[in-house]
CSV table of C-alpha atoms in Angstrom, one decimal:
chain,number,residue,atom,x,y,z
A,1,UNK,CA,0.0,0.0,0.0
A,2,UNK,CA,1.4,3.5,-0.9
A,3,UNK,CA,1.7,5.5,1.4
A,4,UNK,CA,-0.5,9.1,1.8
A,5,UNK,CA,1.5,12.7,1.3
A,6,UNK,CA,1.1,14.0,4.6
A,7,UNK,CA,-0.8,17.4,4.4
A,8,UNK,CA,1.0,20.5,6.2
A,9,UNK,CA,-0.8,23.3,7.4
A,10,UNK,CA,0.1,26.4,6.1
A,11,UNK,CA,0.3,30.0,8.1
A,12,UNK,CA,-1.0,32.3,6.4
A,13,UNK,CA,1.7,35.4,5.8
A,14,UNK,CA,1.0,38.5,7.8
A,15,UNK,CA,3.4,41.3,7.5
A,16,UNK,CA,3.4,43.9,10.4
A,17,UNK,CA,3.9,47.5,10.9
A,18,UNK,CA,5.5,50.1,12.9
A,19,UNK,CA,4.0,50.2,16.2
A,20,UNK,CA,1.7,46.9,16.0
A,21,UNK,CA,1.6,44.9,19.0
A,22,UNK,CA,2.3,40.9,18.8
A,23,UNK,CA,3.1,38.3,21.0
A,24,UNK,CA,6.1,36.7,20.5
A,25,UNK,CA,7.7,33.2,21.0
A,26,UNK,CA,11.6,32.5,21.2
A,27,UNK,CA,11.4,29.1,20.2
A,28,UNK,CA,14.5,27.9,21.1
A,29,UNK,CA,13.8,29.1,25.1
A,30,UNK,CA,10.3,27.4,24.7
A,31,UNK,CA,11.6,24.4,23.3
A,32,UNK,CA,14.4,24.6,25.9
A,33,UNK,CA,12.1,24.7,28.7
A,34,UNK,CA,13.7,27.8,29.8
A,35,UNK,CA,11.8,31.1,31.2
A,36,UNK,CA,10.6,34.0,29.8
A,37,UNK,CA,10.1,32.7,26.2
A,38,UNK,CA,7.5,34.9,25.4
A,39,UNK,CA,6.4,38.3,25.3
A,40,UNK,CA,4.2,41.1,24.2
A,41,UNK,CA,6.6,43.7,21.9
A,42,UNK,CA,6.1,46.0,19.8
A,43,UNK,CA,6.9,46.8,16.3
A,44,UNK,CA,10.4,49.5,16.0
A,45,UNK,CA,10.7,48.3,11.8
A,46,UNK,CA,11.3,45.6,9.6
A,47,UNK,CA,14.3,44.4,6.8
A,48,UNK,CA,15.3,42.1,5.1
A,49,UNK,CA,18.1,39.4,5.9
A,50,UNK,CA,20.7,39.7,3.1
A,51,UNK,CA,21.9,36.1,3.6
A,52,UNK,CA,18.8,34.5,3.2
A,53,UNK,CA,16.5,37.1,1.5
A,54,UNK,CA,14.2,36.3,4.9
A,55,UNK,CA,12.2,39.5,6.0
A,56,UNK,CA,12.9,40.0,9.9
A,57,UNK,CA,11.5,42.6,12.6
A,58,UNK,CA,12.8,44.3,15.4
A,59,UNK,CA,10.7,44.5,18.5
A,60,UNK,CA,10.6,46.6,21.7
A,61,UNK,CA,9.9,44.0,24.6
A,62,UNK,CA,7.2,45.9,26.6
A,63,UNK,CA,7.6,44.2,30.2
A,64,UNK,CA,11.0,45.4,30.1
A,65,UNK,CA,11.2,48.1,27.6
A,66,UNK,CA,14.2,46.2,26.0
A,67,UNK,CA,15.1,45.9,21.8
A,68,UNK,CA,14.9,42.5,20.5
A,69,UNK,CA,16.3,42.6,17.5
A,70,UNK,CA,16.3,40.2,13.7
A,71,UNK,CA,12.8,38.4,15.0
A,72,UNK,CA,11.6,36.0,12.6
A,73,UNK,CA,7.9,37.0,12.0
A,74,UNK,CA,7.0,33.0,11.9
A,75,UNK,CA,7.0,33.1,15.6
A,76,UNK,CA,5.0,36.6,16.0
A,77,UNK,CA,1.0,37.0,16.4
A,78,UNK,CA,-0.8,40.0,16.1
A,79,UNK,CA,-2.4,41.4,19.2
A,80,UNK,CA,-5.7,43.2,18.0
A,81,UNK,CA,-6.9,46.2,19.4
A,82,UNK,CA,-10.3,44.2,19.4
A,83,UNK,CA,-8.9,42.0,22.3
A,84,UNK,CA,-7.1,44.8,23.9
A,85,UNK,CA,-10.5,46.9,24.2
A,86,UNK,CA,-12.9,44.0,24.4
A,87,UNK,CA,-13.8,44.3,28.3
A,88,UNK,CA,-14.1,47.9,28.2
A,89,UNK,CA,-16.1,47.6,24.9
A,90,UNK,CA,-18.2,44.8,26.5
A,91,UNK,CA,-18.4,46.2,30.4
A,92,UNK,CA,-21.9,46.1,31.7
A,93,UNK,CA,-22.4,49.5,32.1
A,94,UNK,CA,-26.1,48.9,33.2
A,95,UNK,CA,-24.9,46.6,36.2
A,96,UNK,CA,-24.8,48.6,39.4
A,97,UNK,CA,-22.2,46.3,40.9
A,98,UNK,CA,-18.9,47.6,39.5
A,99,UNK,CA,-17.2,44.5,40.6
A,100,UNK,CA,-18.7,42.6,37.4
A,101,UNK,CA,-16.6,45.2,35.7
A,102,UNK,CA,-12.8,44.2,34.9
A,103,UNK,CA,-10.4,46.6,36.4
A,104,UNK,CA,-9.4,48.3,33.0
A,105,UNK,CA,-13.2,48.6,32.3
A,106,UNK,CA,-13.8,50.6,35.4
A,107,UNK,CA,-10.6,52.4,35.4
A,108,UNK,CA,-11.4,53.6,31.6
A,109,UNK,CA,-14.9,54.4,33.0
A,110,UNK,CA,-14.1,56.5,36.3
A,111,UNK,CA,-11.4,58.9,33.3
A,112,UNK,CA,-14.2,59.3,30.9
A,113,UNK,CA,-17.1,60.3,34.0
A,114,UNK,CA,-14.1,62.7,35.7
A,115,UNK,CA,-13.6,63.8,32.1
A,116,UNK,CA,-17.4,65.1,31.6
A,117,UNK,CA,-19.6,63.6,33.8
A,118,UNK,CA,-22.9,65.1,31.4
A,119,UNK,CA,-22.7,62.4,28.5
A,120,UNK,CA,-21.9,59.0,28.7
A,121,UNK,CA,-20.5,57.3,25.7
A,122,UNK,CA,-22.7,54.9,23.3
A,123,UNK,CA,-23.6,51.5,24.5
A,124,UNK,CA,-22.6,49.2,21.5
């Protein structure tokens, strides 16, 4: 009996600009077992490896505002702003116990009211 190709699944290729956010893996300190393999940076620029033609980013590592330099964007997701906002833009502003509301939720809440207190924004 032959044997089956094996199918591989493919990322798709997502290029990233100045000043996104992504998560990123070293994936020799992961595969290592070693700390601290990964981290939320964000995007300083982008070039191109002249060795291997290979498109590479370097990152500013938020947690301890650090450069990171020649990341390979294989081992980079991009952090939405969707996920960022999503329990302000989901906060149950209709609940009168603020401690069903996440801390950034409130937090962005108690700015905006201190901000002008006469209009509340849109409930989406």
């Amino acid at each position: 009996m032959a044997q089956q190709p094996q199918k591989q699944s493919v990322q798709p290729t997502t290029s990233y600009v100045q000043g996104d956010f992504v998560l990123f893996r070293d994936a020799e300190r992961f595969w290592r077992g070693l700390p601290d393999h990964t981290f939320v940076g964000r995007v300083v620029r982008s070039w191109t490896n002249l060795h291997n033609g290979r498109l590479l980013y370097d990152l500013t590592e938020l947690s301890r505002d650090r450069p990171r330099t020649g990341i390979d964007p294989d081992y980079m997701r991009l952090l939405p702003a969707t996920d960022a906002m999503h329990d302000i833009d989901t906060a149950p502003l209709s609940e009168p116990d603020t401690g069903a509301m996440t801390p950034a939720a409130v937090a962005w809440l108690r700015q905006h009211l201190a901000q002008d207190s006469s209009t509340l924004p849109a409930r989406r």
